[in-house]
């Protein structure tokens, strides 16, 4: 994880926007909790890396989470599809459920996250 950005109190500096593949994902940790960052162009979204189906991480092994055409991410376990923009499951065994959003802020190309446990 890049530590190029100065963080503020109660925020974690995660990476630069360009560290997240455009249309793809990047896994990280905030306050010792696994999170996933998604990017489409200049837009960045963050979620806890926990599938609402079985409460396991969305990726089968450490590393990136599968994405499709910069629109949805797919859980590696039972192929549930989640929209980038709101984390809603649109297809799969947990259809209608959603990922837990991670509070994010982007400033001058740097991505900052709030504490996911403060929600
Ligand atoms: S654990 Fe994610 S779809 Fe089943």
JSON list of C-alpha atoms and ligand atoms in Angstrom, two decimals:
[
{"chain": "A", "resi": 1, "resn": "UNK", "atom": "CA", "xyz": [0.00, 0.00, 0.00]},
{"chain": "A", "resi": 2, "resn": "UNK", "atom": "CA", "xyz": [1.28, 3.41, -0.89]},
{"chain": "A", "resi": 3, "resn": "UNK", "atom": "CA", "xyz": [1.88, 5.79, 1.97]},
{"chain": "A", "resi": 4, "resn": "UNK", "atom": "CA", "xyz": [2.44, 8.86, -0.14]},
{"chain": "A", "resi": 5, "resn": "UNK", "atom": "CA", "xyz": [-0.30, 10.98, 1.29]},
{"chain": "A", "resi": 6, "resn": "UNK", "atom": "CA", "xyz": [-0.33, 12.72, 4.65]},
{"chain": "A", "resi": 7, "resn": "UNK", "atom": "CA", "xyz": [-3.28, 11.49, 6.69]},
{"chain": "A", "resi": 8, "resn": "UNK", "atom": "CA", "xyz": [-5.49, 13.41, 9.04]},
{"chain": "A", "resi": 9, "resn": "UNK", "atom": "CA", "xyz": [-6.39, 12.33, 12.52]},
{"chain": "A", "resi": 10, "resn": "UNK", "atom": "CA", "xyz": [-9.00, 9.54, 12.47]},
{"chain": "A", "resi": 11, "resn": "UNK", "atom": "CA", "xyz": [-8.29, 8.88, 8.79]},
{"chain": "A", "resi": 12, "resn": "UNK", "atom": "CA", "xyz": [-5.99, 6.44, 7.07]},
{"chain": "A", "resi": 13, "resn": "UNK", "atom": "CA", "xyz": [-4.08, 7.49, 3.96]},
{"chain": "A", "resi": 14, "resn": "UNK", "atom": "CA", "xyz": [-4.51, 4.45, 1.72]},
{"chain": "A", "resi": 15, "resn": "UNK", "atom": "CA", "xyz": [-3.06, 5.13, -1.70]},
{"chain": "A", "resi": 16, "resn": "UNK", "atom": "CA", "xyz": [-3.15, 7.38, -4.71]},
{"chain": "A", "resi": 17, "resn": "UNK", "atom": "CA", "xyz": [-6.13, 7.08, -7.04]},
{"chain": "A", "resi": 18, "resn": "UNK", "atom": "CA", "xyz": [-3.88, 5.78, -9.82]},
{"chain": "A", "resi": 19, "resn": "UNK", "atom": "CA", "xyz": [-2.72, 2.91, -7.58]},
{"chain": "A", "resi": 20, "resn": "UNK", "atom": "CA", "xyz": [-6.19, 1.41, -8.09]},
{"chain": "A", "resi": 21, "resn": "UNK", "atom": "CA", "xyz": [-6.52, -0.07, -11.58]},
{"chain": "A", "resi": 22, "resn": "UNK", "atom": "CA", "xyz": [-9.10, 1.86, -13.62]},
{"chain": "A", "resi": 23, "resn": "UNK", "atom": "CA", "xyz": [-12.15, -0.40, -13.72]},
{"chain": "A", "resi": 24, "resn": "UNK", "atom": "CA", "xyz": [-10.59, -2.68, -11.13]},
{"chain": "A", "resi": 25, "resn": "UNK", "atom": "CA", "xyz": [-9.91, -3.16, -7.47]},
{"chain": "A", "resi": 26, "resn": "UNK", "atom": "CA", "xyz": [-7.29, -2.96, -4.78]},
{"chain": "A", "resi": 27, "resn": "UNK", "atom": "CA", "xyz": [-7.40, -4.64, -1.39]},
{"chain": "A", "resi": 28, "resn": "UNK", "atom": "CA", "xyz": [-6.13, -2.96, 1.74]},
{"chain": "A", "resi": 29, "resn": "UNK", "atom": "CA", "xyz": [-6.73, -2.82, 5.48]},
{"chain": "A", "resi": 30, "resn": "UNK", "atom": "CA", "xyz": [-8.17, -0.04, 7.62]},
{"chain": "A", "resi": 31, "resn": "UNK", "atom": "CA", "xyz": [-8.06, -0.37, 11.40]},
{"chain": "A", "resi": 32, "resn": "UNK", "atom": "CA", "xyz": [-7.05, -4.03, 10.88]},
{"chain": "A", "resi": 33, "resn": "UNK", "atom": "CA", "xyz": [-10.16, -4.74, 8.81]},
{"chain": "A", "resi": 34, "resn": "UNK", "atom": "CA", "xyz": [-9.89, -5.88, 5.19]},
{"chain": "A", "resi": 35, "resn": "UNK", "atom": "CA", "xyz": [-11.32, -3.41, 2.72]},
{"chain": "A", "resi": 36, "resn": "UNK", "atom": "CA", "xyz": [-11.63, -3.16, -1.02]},
{"chain": "A", "resi": 37, "resn": "UNK", "atom": "CA", "xyz": [-11.21, -0.06, -3.15]},
{"chain": "A", "resi": 38, "resn": "UNK", "atom": "CA", "xyz": [-12.86, 0.20, -6.56]},
{"chain": "A", "resi": 39, "resn": "UNK", "atom": "CA", "xyz": [-12.22, 2.76, -9.26]},
{"chain": "A", "resi": 40, "resn": "UNK", "atom": "CA", "xyz": [-13.86, 3.91, -12.46]},
{"chain": "A", "resi": 41, "resn": "UNK", "atom": "CA", "xyz": [-12.01, 6.89, -13.89]},
{"chain": "A", "resi": 42, "resn": "UNK", "atom": "CA", "xyz": [-11.85, 9.54, -11.19]},
{"chain": "A", "resi": 43, "resn": "UNK", "atom": "CA", "xyz": [-14.54, 7.88, -9.08]},
{"chain": "A", "resi": 44, "resn": "UNK", "atom": "CA", "xyz": [-13.42, 5.71, -6.15]},
{"chain": "A", "resi": 45, "resn": "UNK", "atom": "CA", "xyz": [-15.56, 3.60, -3.83]},
{"chain": "A", "resi": 46, "resn": "UNK", "atom": "CA", "xyz": [-14.62, 1.64, -0.75]},
{"chain": "A", "resi": 47, "resn": "UNK", "atom": "CA", "xyz": [-16.26, -1.28, 1.03]},
{"chain": "A", "resi": 48, "resn": "UNK", "atom": "CA", "xyz": [-15.44, -3.70, 3.76]},
{"chain": "A", "resi": 49, "resn": "UNK", "atom": "CA", "xyz": [-14.07, -6.81, 2.10]},
{"chain": "A", "resi": 50, "resn": "UNK", "atom": "CA", "xyz": [-16.82, -9.04, 3.45]},
{"chain": "A", "resi": 51, "resn": "UNK", "atom": "CA", "xyz": [-19.43, -10.78, 1.35]},
{"chain": "A", "resi": 52, "resn": "UNK", "atom": "CA", "xyz": [-22.94, -10.53, 2.84]},
{"chain": "A", "resi": 53, "resn": "UNK", "atom": "CA", "xyz": [-23.59, -14.13, 1.79]},
{"chain": "A", "resi": 54, "resn": "UNK", "atom": "CA", "xyz": [-21.23, -15.99, 4.14]},
{"chain": "A", "resi": 55, "resn": "UNK", "atom": "CA", "xyz": [-19.32, -13.08, 5.77]},
{"chain": "A", "resi": 56, "resn": "UNK", "atom": "CA", "xyz": [-16.05, -14.08, 4.14]},
{"chain": "A", "resi": 57, "resn": "UNK", "atom": "CA", "xyz": [-13.68, -11.96, 2.06]},
{"chain": "A", "resi": 58, "resn": "UNK", "atom": "CA", "xyz": [-14.69, -11.46, -1.56]},
{"chain": "A", "resi": 59, "resn": "UNK", "atom": "CA", "xyz": [-11.40, -12.73, -2.90]},
{"chain": "A", "resi": 60, "resn": "UNK", "atom": "CA", "xyz": [-10.39, -16.37, -2.57]},
{"chain": "A", "resi": 61, "resn": "UNK", "atom": "CA", "xyz": [-6.77, -15.50, -1.82]},
{"chain": "A", "resi": 62, "resn": "UNK", "atom": "CA", "xyz": [-4.91, -12.32, -0.96]},
{"chain": "A", "resi": 63, "resn": "UNK", "atom": "CA", "xyz": [-4.91, -9.81, -3.76]},
{"chain": "A", "resi": 64, "resn": "UNK", "atom": "CA", "xyz": [-7.35, -8.21, -6.12]},
{"chain": "A", "resi": 65, "resn": "UNK", "atom": "CA", "xyz": [-11.05, -8.93, -6.26]},
{"chain": "A", "resi": 66, "resn": "UNK", "atom": "CA", "xyz": [-12.49, -9.89, -9.63]},
{"chain": "A", "resi": 67, "resn": "UNK", "atom": "CA", "xyz": [-14.25, -7.09, -11.49]},
{"chain": "A", "resi": 68, "resn": "UNK", "atom": "CA", "xyz": [-16.11, -6.94, -14.77]},
{"chain": "A", "resi": 69, "resn": "UNK", "atom": "CA", "xyz": [-15.92, -4.00, -17.18]},
{"chain": "A", "resi": 70, "resn": "UNK", "atom": "CA", "xyz": [-15.55, -1.47, -14.41]},
{"chain": "A", "resi": 71, "resn": "UNK", "atom": "CA", "xyz": [-19.15, -1.97, -13.37]},
{"chain": "A", "resi": 72, "resn": "UNK", "atom": "CA", "xyz": [-19.40, -4.87, -10.93]},
{"chain": "A", "resi": 73, "resn": "UNK", "atom": "CA", "xyz": [-17.20, -6.93, -8.67]},
{"chain": "A", "resi": 74, "resn": "UNK", "atom": "CA", "xyz": [-17.67, -10.65, -8.22]},
{"chain": "A", "resi": 75, "resn": "UNK", "atom": "CA", "xyz": [-17.32, -12.66, -5.06]},
{"chain": "A", "resi": 76, "resn": "UNK", "atom": "CA", "xyz": [-14.87, -15.49, -5.71]},
{"chain": "A", "resi": 77, "resn": "UNK", "atom": "CA", "xyz": [-16.86, -17.99, -3.65]},
{"chain": "A", "resi": 78, "resn": "UNK", "atom": "CA", "xyz": [-20.33, -18.16, -5.21]},
{"chain": "A", "resi": 79, "resn": "UNK", "atom": "CA", "xyz": [-20.08, -15.48, -7.92]},
{"chain": "A", "resi": 80, "resn": "UNK", "atom": "CA", "xyz": [-22.39, -12.84, -6.43]},
{"chain": "A", "resi": 81, "resn": "UNK", "atom": "CA", "xyz": [-22.15, -9.58, -8.43]},
{"chain": "A", "resi": 82, "resn": "UNK", "atom": "CA", "xyz": [-22.01, -6.20, -6.65]},
{"chain": "A", "resi": 83, "resn": "UNK", "atom": "CA", "xyz": [-22.30, -2.77, -8.26]},
{"chain": "A", "resi": 84, "resn": "UNK", "atom": "CA", "xyz": [-19.32, -0.47, -7.88]},
{"chain": "A", "resi": 85, "resn": "UNK", "atom": "CA", "xyz": [-21.38, 2.60, -7.05]},
{"chain": "A", "resi": 86, "resn": "UNK", "atom": "CA", "xyz": [-23.44, 1.34, -4.13]},
{"chain": "A", "resi": 87, "resn": "UNK", "atom": "CA", "xyz": [-22.24, -2.18, -3.34]},
{"chain": "A", "resi": 88, "resn": "UNK", "atom": "CA", "xyz": [-25.67, -3.66, -4.05]},
{"chain": "A", "resi": 89, "resn": "UNK", "atom": "CA", "xyz": [-25.73, -7.33, -5.01]},
{"chain": "A", "resi": 90, "resn": "UNK", "atom": "CA", "xyz": [-27.57, -7.48, -8.33]},
{"chain": "A", "resi": 91, "resn": "UNK", "atom": "CA", "xyz": [-27.12, -11.17, -9.02]},
{"chain": "A", "resi": 92, "resn": "UNK", "atom": "CA", "xyz": [-26.22, -14.21, -6.96]},
{"chain": "A", "resi": 93, "resn": "UNK", "atom": "CA", "xyz": [-27.14, -15.91, -3.70]},
{"chain": "A", "resi": 94, "resn": "UNK", "atom": "CA", "xyz": [-27.32, -12.65, -1.71]},
{"chain": "A", "resi": 95, "resn": "UNK", "atom": "CA", "xyz": [-29.18, -10.59, -4.32]},
{"chain": "A", "resi": 96, "resn": "UNK", "atom": "CA", "xyz": [-30.61, -7.45, -2.74]},
{"chain": "A", "resi": 97, "resn": "UNK", "atom": "CA", "xyz": [-28.01, -7.33, 0.06]},
{"chain": "A", "resi": 98, "resn": "UNK", "atom": "CA", "xyz": [-25.18, -4.82, -0.06]},
{"chain": "A", "resi": 99, "resn": "UNK", "atom": "CA", "xyz": [-21.56, -4.50, 0.91]},
{"chain": "A", "resi": 100, "resn": "UNK", "atom": "CA", "xyz": [-20.77, -2.27, 3.90]},
{"chain": "A", "resi": 101, "resn": "UNK", "atom": "CA", "xyz": [-19.56, 1.09, 2.62]},
{"chain": "A", "resi": 102, "resn": "UNK", "atom": "CA", "xyz": [-16.23, 2.44, 3.78]},
{"chain": "A", "resi": 103, "resn": "UNK", "atom": "CA", "xyz": [-16.19, 6.23, 4.32]},
{"chain": "A", "resi": 104, "resn": "UNK", "atom": "CA", "xyz": [-13.70, 7.60, 1.77]},
{"chain": "A", "resi": 105, "resn": "UNK", "atom": "CA", "xyz": [-12.35, 11.01, 0.87]},
{"chain": "A", "resi": 106, "resn": "UNK", "atom": "CA", "xyz": [-10.24, 11.83, -2.18]},
{"chain": "A", "resi": 107, "resn": "UNK", "atom": "CA", "xyz": [-8.11, 14.95, -2.08]},
{"chain": "A", "resi": 108, "resn": "UNK", "atom": "CA", "xyz": [-5.41, 15.92, -4.55]},
{"chain": "A", "resi": 109, "resn": "UNK", "atom": "CA", "xyz": [-5.30, 12.39, -5.92]},
{"chain": "A", "resi": 110, "resn": "UNK", "atom": "CA", "xyz": [-4.94, 10.74, -2.53]},
{"chain": "A", "resi": 111, "resn": "UNK", "atom": "CA", "xyz": [-7.49, 8.33, -1.07]},
{"chain": "A", "resi": 112, "resn": "UNK", "atom": "CA", "xyz": [-8.27, 8.55, 2.64]},
{"chain": "A", "resi": 113, "resn": "UNK", "atom": "CA", "xyz": [-10.52, 6.27, 4.66]},
{"chain": "A", "resi": 114, "resn": "UNK", "atom": "CA", "xyz": [-12.36, 6.84, 7.89]},
{"chain": "A", "resi": 115, "resn": "UNK", "atom": "CA", "xyz": [-12.53, 4.18, 10.57]},
{"chain": "A", "resi": 116, "resn": "UNK", "atom": "CA", "xyz": [-15.00, 1.50, 9.40]},
{"chain": "A", "resi": 117, "resn": "UNK", "atom": "CA", "xyz": [-15.75, 0.63, 13.02]},
{"chain": "A", "resi": 118, "resn": "UNK", "atom": "CA", "xyz": [-17.00, 4.17, 13.68]},
{"chain": "A", "resi": 119, "resn": "UNK", "atom": "CA", "xyz": [-20.11, 3.47, 11.57]},
{"chain": "B", "resi": 1, "resn": "LIG", "atom": "S1", "xyz": [-19.62, -16.06, -0.05]},
{"chain": "B", "resi": 1, "resn": "LIG", "atom": "FE1", "xyz": [-19.85, -14.50, -1.54]},
{"chain": "B", "resi": 1, "resn": "LIG", "atom": "S2", "xyz": [-21.38, -15.22, -2.87]},
{"chain": "B", "resi": 1, "resn": "LIG", "atom": "FE2", "xyz": [-21.20, -16.75, -1.36]}
]
